[in-house]
Each structure stands twice: as C-alpha cells, then as structure tokens.
Amino acid sequence: MSRKTLVSSGRLRTLLPCVGGTLLLASSTAEAREFYFAPSSLEGDTLAQQDIDLSLFSRPDAQLPGSWVSRIILNTHSLPDESISYLSGPDGTLQPQLTVAQLRRWGVRVDEYPALAALPDNAPLPQSIGHYIPFATAAFTFSTLTLHLSLPQAALNETRAGEIDPSRWQDGVPVLFTDYAFSGSQNEDSAHQRDSSQYLNLRSGLNLGGWRLRNYSTWSETNDQHSWESLSSWIQHDVDALRAQFTAGQSSTRGDVFDSVQYTGVNLASDEEMLPYIQRGFAPVIRGIASSNAEVSVRQNGYIIYQQNVAPGAFEITDLNSTTNSGDLEISVKEADGTVHSWTQPYSSVAVMQRPGQIKYEVTAARFRADNNSQQNEPLFTQGSAIYGINNTLTAFGGLTASADYQAGNVGVGLVPGELGAFSFDVTWARATLDDNTRHTGQSYRVLWSGKIDATDTNFTLASYRYSTAGYYSFADANQRYDEDDWTFRYNKRNRVQASVSQTLLGSSLYLNGYQQDYWGTSQRERSVTAGINRTFGGVSAHLACTYTTSGDDDSDRMISLGFSVPLSRWLPNSWASYSMSNSRHGDTSQSLGLSGTLLDDQRLNYSLQQSHTNHDGTDNSSLYTSYRSEYANVNAGYYYGADDSSRVSYGISGAVVAHPEGVTLSQPLGDQFAIVSTGGASGVRFKNQRGIQTDWFGNAIIPSLTAYQQNTLRVDTTTLPEDVDTNATAVMVIPSRSAAVTARFDARIGYRVLVTLTRDNGRPVPFGAVASVEGQAQSGIVDDGGILYLAGIGEQAGVRVQWGADPAQRCRARLQIPAASASRSTAIRTLSARCQQETPHAD
C-alpha cells in the first residue's frame, strides 16, 4: 500500500468519528428524546455471567435510597437546606420521607387537614403528601439535590417574607458562660521609669429555659491602683405574644422618645427583631488614627465600655456594645509615648418611624441610676412611651415621665416625604425642681433626619437639631446635685446639632461625624468633629482624616492624618505596604512606613510592622503588632521601641468559657446569640465563614454572633476535614431566640477510609453495582466492576451487608478487620480484602 493511500486512510479514520458525532448531535437536536443505555453494555465476558440486577439505573432519575442535604423550594420560595431521607418509589425515583414537624416548620397549615394532623410529628408520612393535601406534590431532582414542593396557597400560613413562626424560635439549652476581653500594657520611658495598666471586661450569663441572667462588669488596674465596677445586672425573658422583652434589674431605657436613662427596676419593651423586615438597632462606627501601638478606650456615662490595643494607622470599631441606646461616647487614644488624643462622638437613635399598623412601646418602673463617679440624685420614676405607624408616610408618638420632682410629656410625628428619607419632629414639655429647690419649666424641640438623597448618593445615618428653652432640663440633668463649681449645673442646654453623614463623590467615600452643644447663660460650648475621605484606585487605597474636639474650658485637640496602602499580592499573598503621615495640634508631625497582612489558610493570623519618624525631636521608633484567631480565643500582642529608649509592650486576649450539657468549651467572643456544635467526638472539624473556629478534643465548638429570630445555617467545611473524619450532614439550621445558646449536631464518623475488595464464597468478586451498607451506620456504597468498595469513617472492626438483587442468594455479609500494618500511618486510604459470605435464610 502506498504512503499516499495510508495517509488518506488515516485521515478518513480521523474524520469518521467527527462526522458521526456531528450527525448524532444533529439528530438529538432535531428530535429531543431520551436515550436508553442498556446496563448489559457494561457487562464484559466476566460480568455477563453475574446475577446482578442493574435495572434500577435504566430508569430516568432513578437513584439509590439514602439521606441527602437538600435545597428546598416551596412553590417559588427558597427554604433553608435540610437533610432529608429518601426511599425508592415504584419507578425508581427518590421519594422524600417528610414529617408533620417539617411541614409545620415550612408554614403548612397542618391542622386544616385532620388526617395529616393525626399523624405523629416526627414519623415519615405513610402516604405521599398529595394523599393528605389535594394537588400537593413533592419531587426530588438528584442532579441538583433540590426538593421541589408544590402546595396550594390555601394550605400555607399567611406569612410575610422573612417572618419566622414563633413556634420555631429556639430557647436553647442551659448554659453558664463568661465572655471576657482582657488587655494590658507595660510602658518604660527614656528615664527607665515604668508603669503598667490592665483592663478586663466581663459579660457573664446563665441561660435556663427562656430566662437569661446577665452581668456586665469591668476591672482595671493602673500602677497597682485597681478598681472593680459592676455596670449592670439583669434578668430577661421573651414575651412572645407581645413581641416584647421583659427585663428586671439594672439596665437602660431604649431612648426612642425620651433620652435613654439608666435604671434599677423593671421594664417591658417591644422587640422589633421578632418582626419581619426588621430594622436593626443603630450603633455608631468609631473611626480614628493611631500613630503607634495605641490603647483605644471608649466611655459612656462615665464607664469604660470598650478598651483595646490597636496597630499603628487608621482603625475602625464596629463591634461596640454600648450600655444605653443614647449617650455620647468619649473616645481616647493613648499612644505608646503617653500622648493622648480625645474626642466625643454623638450617639443617639435615628428618626422616629414605624411601619403602618404596628406599635412600638416601652414601660418602665424603676429607680434612676447615676452615671459613674457623678453627683446625681437617684429618685424613683415611671416612664412610658409608644410609637404607632398610621400609614406609609406618617407615624405618631409620645410619652410621659414622672417622679417626685420631675414631670415631662412628649408628643411628636414622623414623616416620610418621599426620596429625602425620614424626618421626625417632637416637643417635650418638662417641669423640674432642682437640687437647690428652684423650679423650672421649659420645652425642648427636636428634629431628626435619617435617609439618603439618591441624586447625590448622600447617606444621613443621623442628622438632628435640638433647641431647648431656658427653663428646660432633661431628666438626667434635673437629677444633678448642686455644685457651685460645676458649670454644667448652672447652665442648662440650649442648642445641639449633630450629624453622621457619608457621601460618595467621584469614586471617593467621604464621611462626617460631629456635634456641637451650647448652653444658656455662657459662651462655653462643646464641639467634636471627625471627618475623612477614602478612595481606592488601581488596588491602592488612600485616606485623609481629621479629628477636632473642645469642651468647656479645656484646650482643643486636633489631629490630621494622610495615608496610602498598596497591595503586595504579587510577591507576598494577602499583604499590603502602607505609608501614613499625621500632624497634631502642637505641630508634631509623624511619618510611618509599614507592612501588614494575613497568614494561614483561613487568614486567622494578622500582622503589622511599622517604622516611624517624628519631626519635633527627630526620634525614630519601631513597632510590631499581631493578632490570631484560634478556636479557644482571640489573642493579640504588640511591641514598640523608641530611639530615646522608651518602649511599650501590649497584649490582649478575648474569648469565652462556656459550660453546657456537652461539657466545657473555650471559644472566641460569643456575641448575643451563639451555637454549641457537637460532632460526636470528631476534633479538628472546621466551619465555613468562621475564621479559626474548629472542634476541640471533645468534638465541640462554639459558633458566635448568630442572628436572633432568624434562620442561621451552619456549614461544615468539608474541604478541610481531617483524614480520619467523614460526614454526610454538612449543614444545620438554627433559629435562636434573644440571647439563646442553641445546639447543632453533625453526624461525623471517626475512622479509616478504606478500599475493600469483596469476594464471594465461590471466589468470584461481588457483582458490579451491588449496594453495600455498614451495620450500625447510615452510610452505603456501590461495588465497582472489580468487586472493590470504598467506605469512610470505618472503625477497626465493622460489618457490611451487600445486596445485588431480591433473591436471598443475592445477599452476603462481610466482616472487616483493619490491621494496623495494612498501610503506613501517613496513608489516607487503607486497602484490604474480605470474604462476603452468603446469608442463610431464616425460616418463617
């Protein structure tokens, strides 16, 4: 045969499959239909002689029964993923084993169908769902693991999007815990004089049923002088029927109508987070600049409510736990060289608005609590307020406050005029008898504005103006004791303006937080302003910030900072180089060059290196700061060294100790609601979107900061499972009530991963497609064409039942014995062989 002929023949052989594939594609496009693949096509000379029944796989959508974590679609709405058990139907398709409890949880009106309501809550329905609810269907798509439920609208509760039925709220399990945050520093100046400080913040609690007992305390020590403060202790319980919280003890009023005040007594207040379309409570973001490893302290009502060490550069505090819902925040930044920068940030509720037809209320009967280290009277008082939504644009509100020497009434309206956001206007009339027995009567007018101007993309988180007449005193001011040296007693408040504004302009983000307060009878005033601009271009971020504050006779404090941050991902993953320059009121200018970033697979380790230079004395200083998130706590440490031989060592740890029915667990800070995860003793199991969190030696972990009254889905990170751990249940959904500690259990199996070669009594391999199930475990597998079976989570001994047909001769049982020498300890999968013995039929 000529070379030319061979080439032509080769080209033809190459072309024929392409032409055949094109014709096949064209035919399938021209006539869409299902193609049948005969299982016998898999049977070679060996398999053709075996008695395996593969007819199941010849049916569309047919699969083996089992439990699958399924996405659930009810009509057109998505529900949280759940683990559902499925059995094979007559046509081989998987049929879900639904329960009455599941249907109730999904909002089905079970009680409207007597035959359905009479069934046990947690037992699978004996018949399909359509047998009990006409026109209802349930279909499972295995390829996407999606369960499609179709139910008549009349069979569903009339719930609004985002609403969770109160019957699904979980009060959790009994727990005793302490949530702590400790920080400290050791300073040495150029003269080798040393001083030290420590601060401990404790949020301790006991949950029993639906009752929550809490205590909030702080401890601080400076140069061997220490103090212990119990800020508040209270007990709380949900009142589901009223969508409210009952609180008894030391707490504070909400501050929606009147200014928030601290009290010791009882309080009943509505809880909007129990409702759909919730509007979360307002808490400010505190922004500032640190020139070195600095200590940031936040005070409210005289108490230190937050203290933390921060690295050099810009910082943001977004996890503030305030003691009241209004009351200005005093922020101070203590630098490593002892310099302190301070300012005041206003903190108050947003414009007063309520959804149509809903009422928000609060009733308090208590004794007034004075601010820490203040000279104030503490009279008994009662206070009540209500906010009612009249329609989509109008809200009415008002309230009363009464004590022996003080009476006040408030009335106001809220308005949504259109695209300008929400406004509210109110007037408070008050009559007060002060500590010097003088009587005063006056009014206070207040305007609040929150919203967004779409045309300019301007967000007003809060803008307010208050004007008070010469005779008006708030309840807190009226309780102040007479002190002729205290100018705030002699001069009552007159005008107050405050704003929290953010603006996007030409790709830049601008923000402004500020307030100004002046008084009757004096020219002295309080003023605080924090402003800044942030911009990112080409991966490089830049910021410019300024803070200014003055109070009474005190000198003003000012600081300006400019900085850049450049990503270094090309050379060092998750890292940035930065430059910043700051200038204080004394003309001191500091310049810093730094390197920061994150390390480890889930970025739980943060680091920052900084080199700085100050102009006024030409000193140079260096600093190092690092923080680490572990499953037991969050830790941080820093070191600062100045060219004048001054130094500062800072350290901190925050976390929690939780005693619960599964044992005692150390964790990261808890937040208000948290989950106790149990994996049945499997350690090292991690969870998605949870940095540093994994199960401990006992197989337990704490997942913090859940959302109350909402669905929270906890997911196992299967990509990081330890080699000896396997699980089918990878997601659990919980709905905690306020301050609850809920449990979540994952069925994790601890053991070997094995490849087992199964042979029958006649020496032939177990047929291809045979279904194997492990005794005592909810797992199964399919034998391949070589009689090999893969299993995970197997102990040193295990029994396996294998079936490949309905006849008793098509079943066998194998006993697995995994020898220690079957593979090296570093091998993830072990291999072994086992004899599968035919089971002896039992006589009926």
Coordinates of N, CA and C in Angstrom, one line a residue, residues 265-368:
G265 N -34.8 48.5 88.1 CA -36.2 48.3 88.2 C -36.7 47.3 87.2
V266 N -37.9 47.5 86.7 CA -38.5 46.6 85.7 C -38.9 47.3 84.5
N267 N -38.8 46.6 83.3 CA -39.1 47.2 82.0 C -39.7 46.2 81.1
L268 N -40.7 46.7 80.3 CA -41.3 45.9 79.3 C -41.2 46.7 78.0
A269 N -40.6 46.2 77.0 CA -40.4 46.9 75.8 C -40.5 46.0 74.6
S270 N -41.1 46.5 73.5 CA -41.3 45.7 72.3 C -39.9 45.5 71.6
D271 N -39.8 44.3 71.0 CA -38.6 43.9 70.3 C -38.8 43.8 68.8
E272 N -38.3 44.7 68.1 CA -38.6 44.7 66.6 C -37.9 43.6 65.9
E273 N -36.9 43.0 66.5 CA -36.2 41.9 65.8 C -37.1 40.6 65.8
M274 N -38.2 40.6 66.5 CA -39.1 39.5 66.4 C -40.0 39.6 65.2
L275 N -40.0 40.7 64.5 CA -40.9 41.0 63.4 C -40.2 40.8 62.1
P276 N -40.9 40.6 61.0 CA -40.3 40.6 59.7 C -39.9 41.9 59.2
Y277 N -39.0 42.0 58.3 CA -38.4 43.2 57.8 C -37.9 44.1 58.9
I278 N -37.0 43.5 59.7 CA -36.6 44.2 60.8 C -35.6 45.3 60.5
Q279 N -35.6 46.3 61.4 CA -34.7 47.4 61.3 C -33.8 47.3 62.5
R280 N -32.5 46.9 62.2 CA -31.6 46.7 63.3 C -31.3 48.0 64.1
G281 N -31.0 47.8 65.3 CA -30.6 48.9 66.2 C -29.4 49.6 65.7
F282 N -29.3 50.9 66.0 CA -28.3 51.8 65.5 C -27.1 51.7 66.4
A283 N -25.9 51.5 65.9 CA -24.7 51.7 66.7 C -23.6 52.3 65.9
P284 N -22.9 53.3 66.4 CA -22.0 54.1 65.5 C -20.7 53.3 65.2
V285 N -20.1 53.7 64.1 CA -18.8 53.2 63.8 C -17.8 54.2 64.2
I286 N -16.9 53.9 65.1 CA -15.9 54.8 65.6 C -14.6 54.7 64.7
R287 N -14.2 55.8 64.1 CA -13.0 55.8 63.3 C -12.0 56.7 63.9
G288 N -10.7 56.3 63.8 CA -9.6 57.2 64.3 C -8.3 56.8 63.8
I289 N -7.3 57.5 64.2 CA -5.9 57.2 63.7 C -5.0 57.0 64.9
A290 N -4.2 56.0 64.8 CA -3.2 55.7 65.9 C -1.8 55.8 65.2
S291 N -0.9 56.6 65.9 CA 0.4 56.8 65.4 C 1.4 55.7 65.8
S292 N 1.0 54.9 66.7 CA 1.9 53.8 67.2 C 1.0 52.7 67.8
N293 N 1.6 51.7 68.4 CA 0.8 50.7 69.1 C 0.0 51.4 70.2
A294 N -1.3 51.7 70.0 CA -2.0 52.6 70.9 C -3.1 51.8 71.7
E295 N -3.6 52.4 72.7 CA -4.7 51.9 73.5 C -5.9 52.8 73.3
V296 N -7.0 52.2 72.8 CA -8.2 52.9 72.5 C -9.2 52.6 73.6
S297 N -9.8 53.6 74.2 CA -10.8 53.5 75.3 C -12.0 54.3 74.9
V298 N -13.2 53.7 75.1 CA -14.5 54.3 74.9 C -15.3 54.3 76.2
R299 N -15.7 55.5 76.5 CA -16.5 55.7 77.7 C -17.9 56.1 77.4
Q300 N -18.9 55.7 78.2 CA -20.3 56.1 78.0 C -20.8 56.2 79.4
N301 N -21.4 57.3 79.8 CA -22.0 57.5 81.1 C -20.9 57.3 82.2
G302 N -19.7 57.7 81.9 CA -18.6 57.6 82.8 C -18.0 56.2 82.9
Y303 N -18.5 55.2 82.3 CA -18.0 53.8 82.3 C -17.1 53.6 81.1
I304 N -16.0 52.8 81.3 CA -15.3 52.3 80.1 C -16.0 51.1 79.6
I305 N -16.6 51.2 78.4 CA -17.3 50.1 77.8 C -16.5 49.4 76.8
Y306 N -15.4 49.9 76.4 CA -14.6 49.3 75.3 C -13.1 49.7 75.5
Q307 N -12.2 48.8 75.5 CA -10.8 49.1 75.5 C -10.0 48.1 74.8
Q308 N -9.2 48.5 73.9 CA -8.4 47.5 73.0 C -7.2 48.2 72.5
N309 N -6.1 47.3 72.4 CA -4.9 47.7 71.7 C -5.0 47.6 70.2
V310 N -4.5 48.6 69.5 CA -4.6 48.7 68.1 C -3.2 48.9 67.5
A311 N -3.1 48.5 66.2 CA -1.9 48.7 65.5 C -1.8 50.1 65.0
P312 N -0.6 50.6 64.6 CA -0.5 51.9 64.0 C -1.3 52.1 62.7
G313 N -1.9 53.3 62.5 CA -2.7 53.5 61.3 C -4.1 53.8 61.7
A314 N -4.9 53.8 60.6 CA -6.3 54.0 60.8 C -7.0 52.8 61.4
F315 N -8.0 53.0 62.3 CA -8.7 51.9 62.9 C -10.2 52.2 62.8
E316 N -11.0 51.2 62.9 CA -12.5 51.3 63.0 C -13.0 50.3 64.0
I317 N -13.9 50.8 64.9 CA -14.5 50.0 65.9 C -16.0 49.8 65.5
T318 N -16.3 48.5 65.1 CA -17.6 48.2 64.6 C -18.4 47.3 65.5
D319 N -17.8 46.8 66.5 CA -18.4 45.8 67.4 C -18.7 46.3 68.8
L320 N -19.1 47.6 68.8 CA -19.3 48.3 70.1 C -20.6 47.7 70.8
N321 N -20.4 47.4 72.1 CA -21.5 47.1 73.0 C -21.8 48.2 73.9
S322 N -22.7 49.1 73.6 CA -23.0 50.2 74.5 C -23.9 49.8 75.7
T323 N -23.8 50.6 76.7 CA -24.7 50.4 77.9 C -26.0 51.0 77.8
T324 N -26.2 52.0 76.9 CA -27.5 52.6 76.7 C -27.7 52.8 75.2
N325 N -28.9 53.2 74.8 CA -29.2 53.4 73.4 C -29.0 54.9 73.0
S326 N -28.6 55.7 73.9 CA -28.2 57.0 73.5 C -27.3 57.5 74.7
G327 N -26.5 58.5 74.4 CA -25.5 59.0 75.4 C -24.2 59.1 74.7
D328 N -23.6 60.3 74.6 CA -22.4 60.5 73.8 C -21.3 59.6 74.2
L329 N -20.4 59.2 73.3 CA -19.3 58.4 73.5 C -18.0 59.2 73.6
E330 N -17.2 59.0 74.6 CA -15.9 59.7 74.8 C -14.8 58.7 74.4
I331 N -14.1 59.1 73.3 CA -13.1 58.2 72.8 C -11.7 58.8 73.1
S332 N -10.8 58.0 73.6 CA -9.4 58.5 73.8 C -8.4 57.5 73.2
V333 N -7.4 58.0 72.6 CA -6.3 57.1 72.0 C -5.0 57.5 72.7
K334 N -4.5 56.5 73.5 CA -3.3 56.7 74.2 C -2.2 56.1 73.5
E335 N -1.2 56.9 73.0 CA -0.1 56.4 72.2 C 0.9 55.8 73.0
A336 N 1.9 55.1 72.4 CA 2.9 54.4 73.1 C 3.8 55.4 73.9
D337 N 3.9 56.6 73.5 CA 4.8 57.6 74.2 C 4.0 58.3 75.3
G338 N 2.8 57.9 75.5 CA 2.0 58.6 76.6 C 1.0 59.7 76.1
T339 N 1.2 60.1 74.8 CA 0.3 61.1 74.3 C -1.1 60.6 74.2
V340 N -2.1 61.5 74.5 CA -3.5 61.1 74.5 C -4.2 62.0 73.6
H341 N -5.0 61.5 72.6 CA -5.9 62.2 71.8 C -7.3 61.8 72.2
S342 N -8.2 62.8 72.3 CA -9.5 62.5 72.8 C -10.5 63.3 71.9
W343 N -11.7 62.7 71.8 CA -12.8 63.4 71.1 C -14.1 62.8 71.6
T344 N -15.2 63.4 71.3 CA -16.5 63.0 71.6 C -17.3 62.6 70.4
Q345 N -17.9 61.5 70.4 CA -18.8 61.1 69.2 C -20.2 61.0 69.7
P346 N -21.1 61.8 69.0 CA -22.5 61.7 69.4 C -23.1 60.3 69.1
Y347 N -24.1 59.9 69.9 CA -24.7 58.6 69.8 C -26.2 58.8 70.2
S348 N -27.1 58.6 69.2 CA -28.5 58.7 69.5 C -29.2 57.9 68.5
S349 N -30.5 57.7 68.8 CA -31.4 57.0 67.9 C -31.6 57.7 66.6
V350 N -32.1 57.0 65.6 CA -32.4 57.6 64.3 C -33.8 58.2 64.3
A351 N -34.2 58.7 63.1 CA -35.5 59.3 63.1 C -36.6 58.3 63.5
V352 N -37.6 58.8 64.2 CA -38.6 58.0 64.8 C -39.7 57.7 63.7
M353 N -39.7 56.4 63.3 CA -40.7 56.0 62.3 C -41.1 54.6 62.6
Q354 N -42.3 54.2 62.2 CA -42.8 52.9 62.5 C -43.6 52.4 61.3
R355 N -43.6 51.1 61.1 CA -44.4 50.5 60.0 C -45.9 50.7 60.2
P356 N -46.7 50.8 59.1 CA -48.1 51.0 59.3 C -48.8 49.9 60.1
G357 N -49.6 50.3 61.0 CA -50.4 49.4 61.8 C -49.6 48.7 62.9
Q358 N -48.3 49.0 63.1 CA -47.5 48.4 64.2 C -47.3 49.4 65.3
I359 N -47.1 48.9 66.5 CA -46.9 49.8 67.6 C -45.6 49.4 68.3
K360 N -44.8 50.3 68.7 CA -43.6 50.0 69.4 C -43.7 50.8 70.8
Y361 N -43.5 50.1 71.9 CA -43.8 50.7 73.2 C -42.8 50.3 74.2
E362 N -42.8 51.0 75.3 CA -41.9 50.7 76.4 C -42.5 51.3 77.7
V363 N -42.5 50.5 78.7 CA -43.0 50.9 80.1 C -41.9 50.6 81.1
T364 N -41.6 51.5 82.0 CA -40.5 51.3 83.0 C -41.0 51.8 84.3
A365 N -40.8 51.1 85.4 CA -41.0 51.5 86.7 C -39.7 51.1 87.5
A366 N -39.0 52.2 87.9 CA -37.6 51.9 88.4 C -37.1 53.1 89.2
R367 N -35.8 52.9 89.7 CA -35.1 54.0 90.3 C -34.0 54.4 89.3
F368 N -33.8 55.7 89.2 CA -32.8 56.3 88.3 C -31.4 55.9 88.8

